[in-house]
Coordinates of C-alpha atoms and ligand atoms in Angstrom, one line a residue:
M1 CA 7.9 21.6 18.1
Q2 CA 10.6 22.1 15.4
I3 CA 8.2 21.7 12.5
L4 CA 10.8 21.0 9.8
T5 CA 12.6 18.2 11.6
A6 CA 9.6 16.7 13.4
S7 CA 8.5 13.3 12.4
L8 CA 5.3 12.6 10.6
S9 CA 3.8 10.9 13.7
E10 CA 4.7 14.0 15.8
I11 CA 3.1 16.3 13.3
A12 CA -0.1 14.4 13.0
Q13 CA -0.5 14.2 16.8
A14 CA 0.2 17.9 17.3
V15 CA -2.3 18.8 14.6
R16 CA -5.0 16.6 16.0
S17 CA -4.5 17.9 19.5
R18 CA -4.4 21.5 18.1
K19 CA -0.9 22.2 19.5
V20 CA -0.1 23.4 16.0
S21 CA -2.4 24.1 13.1
A22 CA -2.2 22.2 9.8
R23 CA -1.9 25.6 8.1
E24 CA 1.2 26.5 10.2
V25 CA 2.8 23.1 9.3
V26 CA 2.1 23.6 5.6
L27 CA 3.3 27.2 5.5
A28 CA 6.6 26.2 7.3
H29 CA 7.2 23.5 4.6
L30 CA 6.3 25.8 1.7
A31 CA 8.8 28.4 3.1
Q32 CA 11.5 25.7 3.2
I33 CA 10.7 24.8 -0.4
E34 CA 10.9 28.4 -1.4
K35 CA 14.3 28.7 0.3
C36 CA 15.9 25.4 -1.0
N37 CA 14.2 24.5 -4.2
P38 CA 15.9 27.0 -6.5
R39 CA 19.2 25.2 -5.7
L40 CA 18.2 21.6 -5.0
N41 CA 15.3 21.4 -7.6
A42 CA 13.4 18.8 -5.6
F43 CA 10.0 19.9 -6.9
I44 CA 8.7 20.3 -10.4
T45 CA 5.4 21.6 -9.2
I46 CA 4.3 23.1 -5.9
N47 CA 0.7 22.7 -4.9
H48 CA -0.5 26.2 -4.2
A49 CA -3.9 24.8 -3.0
A50 CA -2.1 23.2 0.0
E51 CA -2.6 26.1 2.3
K52 CA -6.4 26.1 1.6
Q53 CA -6.6 22.4 2.1
A54 CA -4.8 22.7 5.5
L55 CA -7.2 25.4 6.5
E56 CA -10.2 23.2 5.8
L57 CA -8.6 20.5 7.9
D58 CA -8.1 22.9 10.8
E59 CA -11.8 23.8 10.6
R60 CA -12.8 20.1 10.7
I61 CA -10.6 19.6 13.8
A62 CA -12.0 22.7 15.5
K63 CA -15.5 21.2 15.0
G64 CA -14.3 18.0 16.7
L65 CA -14.5 15.9 13.5
E66 CA -12.2 13.0 12.8
A67 CA -9.0 14.3 11.0
G68 CA -7.3 11.0 10.1
P69 CA -4.0 9.3 11.0
L70 CA -2.1 11.7 8.7
A71 CA -3.8 14.9 9.8
G72 CA -2.0 17.9 8.4
V73 CA 1.0 15.9 7.3
P74 CA 2.5 17.4 4.1
V75 CA 3.3 14.6 1.6
A76 CA 5.3 15.2 -1.6
I77 CA 4.4 13.0 -4.5
K78 CA 6.7 11.8 -7.3
D79 CA 5.7 13.3 -10.6
Q80 CA 5.2 9.8 -12.0
I81 CA 2.0 9.6 -10.0
C82 CA -1.3 11.2 -11.1
T83 CA -2.8 14.0 -8.9
R84 CA -6.2 15.3 -9.9
G85 CA -5.9 19.0 -11.0
I86 CA -2.1 19.1 -10.4
K87 CA 0.2 18.9 -13.4
T88 CA 1.9 15.5 -13.7
T89 CA 4.8 15.3 -16.1
A90 CA 6.8 12.1 -15.2
A91 CA 9.7 14.7 -15.7
S92 CA 9.2 14.4 -19.5
K93 CA 8.5 17.1 -22.1
M94 CA 6.0 14.5 -23.4
L95 CA 3.6 15.3 -20.6
H96 CA 4.6 18.9 -20.1
N97 CA 1.0 20.1 -19.9
F98 CA -0.8 17.0 -18.6
I99 CA -3.3 17.8 -15.8
P100 CA -4.8 14.5 -14.7
P101 CA -8.6 14.4 -14.3
Y102 CA -8.2 11.8 -11.6
S103 CA -5.8 10.9 -8.7
A104 CA -3.9 7.7 -8.2
T105 CA -5.6 5.4 -5.6
L106 CA -2.7 5.9 -3.3
V107 CA -3.1 9.7 -3.5
E108 CA -6.8 9.4 -2.7
K109 CA -5.9 7.2 0.3
L110 CA -3.4 9.7 1.6
E111 CA -5.9 12.5 1.3
Q112 CA -8.6 10.5 3.0
A113 CA -6.1 9.9 5.9
G114 CA -5.7 13.7 6.3
A115 CA -2.5 14.3 4.4
V116 CA -1.9 17.4 2.4
I117 CA -0.2 17.1 -1.0
I118 CA 2.5 19.7 -0.9
G119 CA 3.8 19.3 -4.5
K120 CA 5.2 17.0 -7.2
T121 CA 8.8 15.9 -7.1
N122 CA 11.5 15.8 -9.6
Q123 CA 12.7 12.4 -11.0
D124 CA 14.4 10.8 -13.9
E125 CA 12.3 11.0 -17.0
F126 CA 9.6 8.3 -16.8
A127 CA 11.5 6.9 -13.8
M128 CA 14.4 5.7 -16.0
G129 CA 17.7 6.5 -14.3
S130 CA 19.6 6.4 -11.0
S131 CA 20.6 10.0 -10.5
T132 CA 17.6 12.3 -11.4
E133 CA 19.9 13.7 -14.2
T134 CA 17.5 12.6 -17.0
S135 CA 14.7 14.9 -15.9
A136 CA 13.5 17.3 -18.6
Y137 CA 13.2 19.9 -15.9
G138 CA 16.8 20.0 -14.7
L139 CA 18.7 17.8 -12.3
A140 CA 18.1 17.6 -8.6
R141 CA 20.9 18.0 -6.1
N142 CA 21.8 16.1 -2.9
P143 CA 21.1 18.3 0.2
W144 CA 24.1 16.8 2.0
N145 CA 26.4 18.2 -0.7
S146 CA 24.9 19.8 -3.8
D147 CA 27.8 18.7 -6.0
Y148 CA 26.5 15.1 -5.6
V149 CA 23.4 13.4 -7.2
P150 CA 20.6 12.5 -4.8
G151 CA 20.1 9.2 -6.6
G152 CA 17.1 8.3 -8.7
S153 CA 14.8 7.9 -10.1
S154 CA 12.9 9.2 -7.1
G155 CA 15.6 11.7 -6.3
G156 CA 13.3 14.7 -5.8
S157 CA 11.3 12.8 -3.2
A158 CA 14.4 11.9 -1.3
V159 CA 15.7 15.5 -1.5
A160 CA 12.3 16.8 -0.3
V161 CA 12.4 14.6 2.8
A162 CA 16.1 14.9 3.6
G163 CA 16.0 18.7 3.1
G164 CA 13.1 19.3 5.4
M165 CA 10.7 20.3 2.6
S166 CA 8.3 17.5 3.4
P167 CA 8.2 15.0 6.3
A168 CA 7.2 12.3 3.9
A169 CA 7.2 11.6 0.2
I170 CA 6.1 8.9 -2.2
G171 CA 8.4 7.4 -4.7
T172 CA 8.2 4.5 -7.2
D173 CA 10.6 1.7 -7.4
T174 CA 11.0 -0.4 -10.6
G175 CA 14.6 -1.4 -10.0
G176 CA 15.6 0.4 -6.9
S177 CA 14.3 3.9 -7.3
I178 CA 13.0 4.3 -3.8
R179 CA 15.8 2.5 -1.9
Q180 CA 18.8 3.9 -3.8
P181 CA 17.9 7.6 -3.4
A182 CA 16.9 7.0 0.2
S183 CA 20.3 5.5 0.8
F184 CA 22.1 8.4 -1.0
C185 CA 20.1 11.0 1.0
G186 CA 20.2 9.4 4.4
I187 CA 16.5 8.6 4.8
V188 CA 14.2 5.5 5.1
G189 CA 12.6 4.2 1.9
I190 CA 10.6 1.0 1.4
K191 CA 9.6 -0.8 -1.8
P192 CA 6.6 -2.9 -0.7
T193 CA 5.8 -6.4 -2.0
Y194 CA 4.5 -6.2 -5.6
G195 CA 0.8 -5.8 -5.4
R196 CA 0.8 -4.2 -1.9
V197 CA 0.1 -0.7 -3.2
S198 CA -2.3 -0.1 -6.1
R199 CA -0.7 1.0 -9.3
Y200 CA -3.8 2.7 -10.5
G201 CA -2.8 6.2 -11.5
V202 CA 0.9 5.5 -11.3
I203 CA 2.3 6.2 -14.8
A204 CA 3.6 2.8 -16.0
F205 CA 7.3 2.3 -16.7
A206 CA 7.5 -1.5 -16.4
S207 CA 4.2 -2.8 -15.1
S208 CA 5.4 -6.1 -13.7
L209 CA 8.1 -4.4 -11.6
D210 CA 6.6 -1.0 -10.6
Q211 CA 5.6 -0.4 -7.0
A212 CA 5.1 2.8 -5.1
G213 CA 6.1 3.3 -1.5
P214 CA 7.0 5.8 1.3
M215 CA 10.2 7.8 1.8
T216 CA 10.4 9.2 5.3
R217 CA 12.9 10.2 8.0
T218 CA 12.0 7.3 10.4
V219 CA 11.0 3.7 10.2
L220 CA 7.8 4.4 12.2
D221 CA 6.8 7.0 9.7
A222 CA 7.4 4.7 6.8
A223 CA 5.1 2.1 8.5
I224 CA 2.4 4.6 9.1
V225 CA 2.4 5.9 5.5
L226 CA 2.5 2.4 4.0
E227 CA -0.4 1.1 6.1
N228 CA -2.4 4.0 4.8
I229 CA -1.7 3.5 1.1
S230 CA -1.8 -0.3 0.9
G231 CA -4.6 -2.6 0.0
L232 CA -6.6 -4.3 -2.7
D233 CA -8.0 -2.0 -5.3
A234 CA -10.7 -3.0 -7.8
K235 CA -9.0 -0.6 -10.3
D236 CA -5.7 -2.5 -10.3
S237 CA -6.1 -6.2 -11.1
T238 CA -2.5 -6.9 -9.9
S239 CA -3.1 -5.4 -6.4
A240 CA -3.0 -8.1 -3.8
N241 CA -6.0 -9.4 -1.8
Q242 CA -4.0 -9.4 1.4
H243 CA -4.7 -8.2 4.8
V244 CA -3.0 -4.9 5.6
P245 CA -1.5 -5.2 9.1
A246 CA -1.1 -2.2 11.4
W247 CA 2.6 -2.3 11.1
S248 CA 3.3 0.8 13.1
R249 CA 1.5 -0.6 16.1
S250 CA 3.1 -4.0 15.9
L251 CA 6.7 -2.9 15.8
N252 CA 8.6 -5.6 17.7
K253 CA 12.2 -4.7 18.5
S254 CA 13.1 -8.1 19.9
L255 CA 15.2 -9.9 17.3
K256 CA 15.9 -12.9 19.4
G257 CA 16.3 -15.9 17.1
L258 CA 15.5 -14.0 14.0
R259 CA 17.4 -15.7 11.1
V260 CA 19.3 -13.1 9.1
G261 CA 20.8 -14.3 5.8
L262 CA 23.9 -12.5 4.4
P263 CA 24.0 -13.3 0.6
K264 CA 27.6 -13.6 -0.3
E265 CA 27.0 -12.2 -3.8
Y266 CA 26.1 -8.9 -2.1
F267 CA 29.5 -8.7 -0.5
A268 CA 31.7 -9.5 -3.6
T269 CA 34.7 -7.4 -4.7
E270 CA 32.7 -4.6 -6.3
L271 CA 31.3 -3.5 -2.9
G272 CA 33.2 -0.3 -1.8
S273 CA 35.1 -0.4 1.5
E274 CA 33.2 2.4 3.2
T275 CA 29.9 0.8 2.4
R276 CA 31.2 -2.6 3.5
K277 CA 32.1 -1.1 6.8
V278 CA 28.7 0.4 7.4
I279 CA 27.0 -3.0 6.6
E280 CA 29.4 -4.8 8.9
G281 CA 28.4 -2.3 11.6
A282 CA 24.7 -3.2 11.0
I283 CA 25.5 -6.9 11.2
D284 CA 27.2 -6.4 14.6
I285 CA 24.1 -4.6 15.9
L286 CA 21.8 -7.4 14.8
R287 CA 24.1 -10.0 16.3
L288 CA 24.1 -8.2 19.6
S289 CA 20.3 -8.0 19.4
G290 CA 20.1 -11.8 19.4
A291 CA 19.6 -12.4 15.7
E292 CA 21.2 -15.5 14.1
L293 CA 23.4 -14.6 11.2
T294 CA 24.2 -17.0 8.4
E295 CA 25.9 -16.7 5.1
I296 CA 23.9 -17.9 2.2
S297 CA 24.3 -17.9 -1.6
L298 CA 22.0 -16.6 -4.3
P299 CA 24.1 -17.2 -7.4
L300 CA 21.6 -15.8 -9.9
T301 CA 21.9 -12.4 -8.3
Q302 CA 24.6 -11.7 -10.9
M303 CA 22.0 -12.1 -13.6
A304 CA 19.6 -9.5 -12.1
V305 CA 20.9 -6.4 -13.9
P306 CA 20.9 -8.0 -17.4
V307 CA 17.5 -9.6 -16.8
Y308 CA 16.2 -6.4 -15.4
Y309 CA 17.4 -4.3 -18.4
L310 CA 15.7 -6.7 -20.8
V311 CA 12.4 -7.0 -18.9
A312 CA 12.1 -3.4 -17.9
T313 CA 13.0 -2.0 -21.4
S314 CA 10.6 -4.5 -23.1
E315 CA 7.7 -3.4 -20.9
A316 CA 8.6 0.2 -21.2
S317 CA 8.7 0.1 -25.0
S318 CA 5.2 -1.3 -24.9
N319 CA 3.9 1.1 -22.2
L320 CA 5.3 4.2 -23.9
A321 CA 3.8 3.4 -27.3
R322 CA 0.7 5.2 -26.1
Y323 CA 2.5 8.6 -26.2
D324 CA 2.0 9.2 -29.9
G325 CA 0.9 12.9 -30.1
V326 CA -2.6 11.7 -31.2
R327 CA -4.1 10.0 -28.2
Y328 CA -1.6 11.2 -25.6
G329 CA 1.2 13.5 -25.1
Y330 CA 3.2 16.2 -26.9
R331 CA 2.5 16.9 -30.5
A332 CA 5.2 18.5 -32.7
N333 CA 4.3 21.7 -34.5
F334 CA 3.2 20.8 -38.0
S335 CA 1.8 24.2 -39.1
E336 CA 4.9 25.2 -41.1
M337 CA 6.1 21.8 -42.2
P338 CA 3.3 19.2 -42.4
A339 CA 4.1 15.6 -41.9
E340 CA 4.4 13.5 -45.0
D341 CA 2.7 10.5 -43.4
L342 CA 1.7 9.1 -40.1
A343 CA 5.2 7.6 -39.4
E344 CA 6.8 11.0 -39.7
F345 CA 4.1 12.5 -37.5
Y346 CA 5.0 10.0 -34.8
C347 CA 8.7 10.4 -35.3
R348 CA 8.7 14.1 -35.0
S349 CA 6.4 14.2 -31.9
R350 CA 8.1 11.4 -30.1
G351 CA 11.6 12.5 -31.2
E352 CA 11.1 16.0 -29.9
A353 CA 9.5 15.0 -26.6
F354 CA 11.4 12.0 -25.3
G355 CA 14.9 12.4 -23.8
V356 CA 18.0 10.4 -24.8
E357 CA 17.7 7.8 -22.0
V358 CA 14.0 7.1 -22.7
K359 CA 14.7 6.7 -26.4
R360 CA 17.6 4.3 -25.7
R361 CA 15.3 2.1 -23.6
I362 CA 12.5 2.1 -26.2
I363 CA 14.9 1.0 -28.9
L364 CA 16.4 -1.7 -26.6
G365 CA 13.0 -3.0 -25.6
T366 CA 11.6 -2.9 -29.1
Y367 CA 14.6 -4.9 -30.2
A368 CA 14.3 -7.5 -27.4
L369 CA 10.6 -8.0 -28.3
S370 CA 10.9 -8.2 -32.0
S371 CA 10.4 -11.4 -33.9
G372 CA 13.6 -13.4 -34.3
Y373 CA 15.1 -11.9 -31.1
Y374 CA 12.2 -12.4 -28.7
E375 CA 13.2 -16.0 -27.9
D376 CA 16.8 -15.1 -27.4
Y377 CA 16.2 -12.0 -25.2
Y378 CA 12.8 -11.3 -23.7
K379 CA 11.9 -15.0 -23.3
K380 CA 15.3 -16.0 -21.9
A381 CA 15.2 -13.1 -19.5
S382 CA 11.7 -14.1 -18.3
Q383 CA 12.9 -17.7 -17.7
V384 CA 15.9 -16.5 -15.7
R385 CA 13.6 -14.2 -13.8
R386 CA 11.5 -17.2 -12.8
L387 CA 14.6 -19.1 -11.6
L388 CA 15.8 -16.0 -9.6
R389 CA 12.4 -15.9 -7.9
D390 CA 12.7 -19.5 -7.0
Q391 CA 16.1 -18.9 -5.5
Y392 CA 14.9 -16.1 -3.3
V393 CA 11.7 -18.0 -2.2
E394 CA 14.0 -20.9 -1.3
A395 CA 16.3 -18.6 0.7
F396 CA 13.4 -17.4 2.7
K397 CA 12.7 -20.9 3.9
K398 CA 16.1 -20.7 5.6
C399 CA 16.1 -17.1 6.6
D400 CA 13.6 -14.6 7.8
V401 CA 15.3 -11.6 6.2
L402 CA 18.4 -10.9 4.1
L403 CA 20.8 -8.0 4.9
G404 CA 23.1 -6.3 2.5
P405 CA 24.1 -3.0 0.9
V406 CA 21.8 -0.9 -1.3
T407 CA 24.5 0.2 -3.7
T408 CA 28.3 -0.4 -4.0
T409 CA 29.2 3.2 -3.1
P410 CA 27.6 6.3 -1.6
A411 CA 26.3 9.1 -3.9
F412 CA 28.5 10.0 -6.8
K413 CA 29.3 13.4 -8.2
I414 CA 26.9 15.0 -10.7
G415 CA 27.9 14.3 -14.2
C416 CA 30.4 11.5 -13.5
K417 CA 28.2 8.6 -14.8
S418 CA 25.8 10.4 -17.0
T419 CA 27.7 9.6 -20.3
D420 CA 28.2 5.9 -19.5
P421 CA 24.8 4.1 -19.3
V422 CA 26.4 0.7 -18.3
E423 CA 28.2 2.3 -15.4
M424 CA 24.9 4.0 -14.4
Y425 CA 23.0 0.7 -14.7
L426 CA 25.4 -1.1 -12.4
N427 CA 24.0 1.1 -9.6
D428 CA 21.2 -1.4 -9.5
I429 CA 23.0 -4.6 -8.8
Y430 CA 21.7 -5.0 -5.3
T431 CA 18.2 -3.6 -5.8
T432 CA 16.7 -5.1 -9.0
S433 CA 16.3 -8.6 -7.6
A434 CA 13.6 -7.4 -5.3
N435 CA 11.6 -6.1 -8.2
L436 CA 12.2 -9.1 -10.4
T437 CA 11.0 -11.4 -7.6
G438 CA 8.4 -9.2 -6.1
I439 CA 9.7 -9.2 -2.6
P440 CA 9.8 -6.1 -0.3
G441 CA 13.0 -4.2 0.5
I442 CA 13.8 -1.3 2.7
S443 CA 16.8 1.1 2.9
I444 CA 17.7 2.3 6.4
P445 CA 20.3 5.0 7.1
G446 CA 23.4 3.1 8.3
G447 CA 26.2 5.7 8.5
F448 CA 28.3 8.1 6.6
A449 CA 31.3 8.0 4.3
A450 CA 34.4 10.0 5.1
N451 CA 33.2 12.8 2.7
G452 CA 30.0 13.1 4.8
M453 CA 27.7 11.4 2.3
P454 CA 25.1 9.0 3.8
I455 CA 25.2 5.2 3.3
G456 CA 22.1 3.0 3.6
V457 CA 21.6 -0.6 4.7
Q458 CA 19.2 -2.8 2.8
I459 CA 16.9 -5.4 4.4
L460 CA 14.9 -7.8 2.1
G461 CA 12.1 -10.0 3.2
G462 CA 9.8 -12.7 1.8
H463 CA 6.6 -11.7 0.1
F464 CA 4.3 -9.7 2.3
Q465 CA 6.8 -9.7 5.2
E466 CA 7.0 -6.0 5.5
Q467 CA 6.6 -6.2 9.3
L468 CA 10.0 -7.9 9.6
L469 CA 11.6 -5.2 7.6
F470 CA 10.2 -2.5 9.9
N471 CA 11.2 -4.5 13.0
V472 CA 14.8 -4.9 11.9
G473 CA 14.9 -1.3 10.6
A474 CA 13.7 0.0 13.9
V475 CA 16.4 -1.9 15.8
L476 CA 19.1 -0.5 13.5
E477 CA 17.7 3.0 13.7
E478 CA 17.6 2.9 17.5
A479 CA 21.1 1.5 17.9
L480 CA 22.7 3.8 15.4
S481 CA 20.8 6.8 16.6
L482 CA 22.0 9.0 13.7
K483 CA 20.8 12.5 14.4
E484 CA 22.6 14.6 11.8
F485 CA 20.7 16.7 9.3
P486 CA 22.0 18.3 6.1
N487 CA 22.9 22.0 6.7
V488 CA 19.9 23.3 4.7
L489 CA 18.0 22.5 7.9
Ligands
LIG1 N1 17.8 2.7 -11.9 C1 16.9 1.8 -12.5 C2 16.6 2.2 -13.9 O1 17.2 3.1 -14.4 C3 15.6 1.8 -11.6 C4 14.6 2.8 -12.0 C5 13.4 2.7 -11.1 O2 13.4 1.9 -10.1 N2 12.4 3.4 -11.5 O3 15.8 1.6 -14.5

């Protein structure tokens, strides 16, 4: 078995049947991290206890004990997610020395299933960004061409998987941060229905939008990871009391009669020609597979970005208030110049620890929530959000899934959007609707641009319809049969 290119399901099977040891699997990935990370900067922290954990697993298997569906599978975790005993920074100086005393529920579930946490991945600071350029620990690079961004905010997770440093990773998606980097790096990424995966231990950015999910090389692997991290959690009152199906075992590749909607707002003039071509290729495959395609209209889609940037920044300004240098987070050094008052104490600590993008969002969100402006901004945005949700729910009465692009263009060059926030925010025009409405969305590798950069296809479904996304994804994956790897592998 080629360990670094093997799928998660192949690895777990080989480890369980002792064709390969969990230790060998972990060591191979640690070696790849050592080789690639200095250039690609996918990881902020490497879990040096991983080898020992793999050894313990091998001993269990040798004794004939149950090893779990993810036996020996290395999983990389976005640094936005708490891991007990392993530094968790959210890519911010604010949390530079935070070692959580507990793990997120999803991390505990992964470990119970036999996975080994291989490390913590780079990201945009507090998950705010689309390129992993706002990390306080340096930018990450795209393994297909290191002059390009890997996308964001879960860029490090995408780089880890695409670059063979981990067969699976977990990202978080508040406005597209799993799907967009998956698309830019040529892997599979799914944002589950809001509430599917517990947010307990996931550092909050915008609580009504945040959702964690898998990033993998295959659709089957994404289904396996998701079914192992989903479910109701008493520690998260917004987690959903919904049955978690065995998606990986119910993959149905017959799309006969499946109603696929093509929202015309997702194909407007801003969609780049190379991306359009890839999406049209996917449409042809679905048509040939017996799906029924219809054009539909979701006019409020054009409001998604402005609504998102009001709701997300408002929630962020509230969530990030806790980092004050007293209860949580970085505290400035006051030994030489003491603070005059509490306000100065906060200002200096927060001013030194938060990056430019985080500050911009706190200011914007505070403004949108302040009295006198609340009605005009936050409240209006919430009302439009509700209408947007109604529009999508209505669409899923006529269609089973929607198909469209993830972004207007493939990955862009490092630095080319980092000085223009609005240009950067426009990356999210096709992804934020899923977060605002709570529906699931998946990005599937769809092809390549002329410059060799990957392009993803997005499939959206109704609430809790993840099975349909996996089914359509598996059909595209099989028909396209893209077998290229970046040359770091
Ligand atoms: N790019 C979006 C933003 O900057 C989405 C981030 C995310 O999903 N975490 O907010």
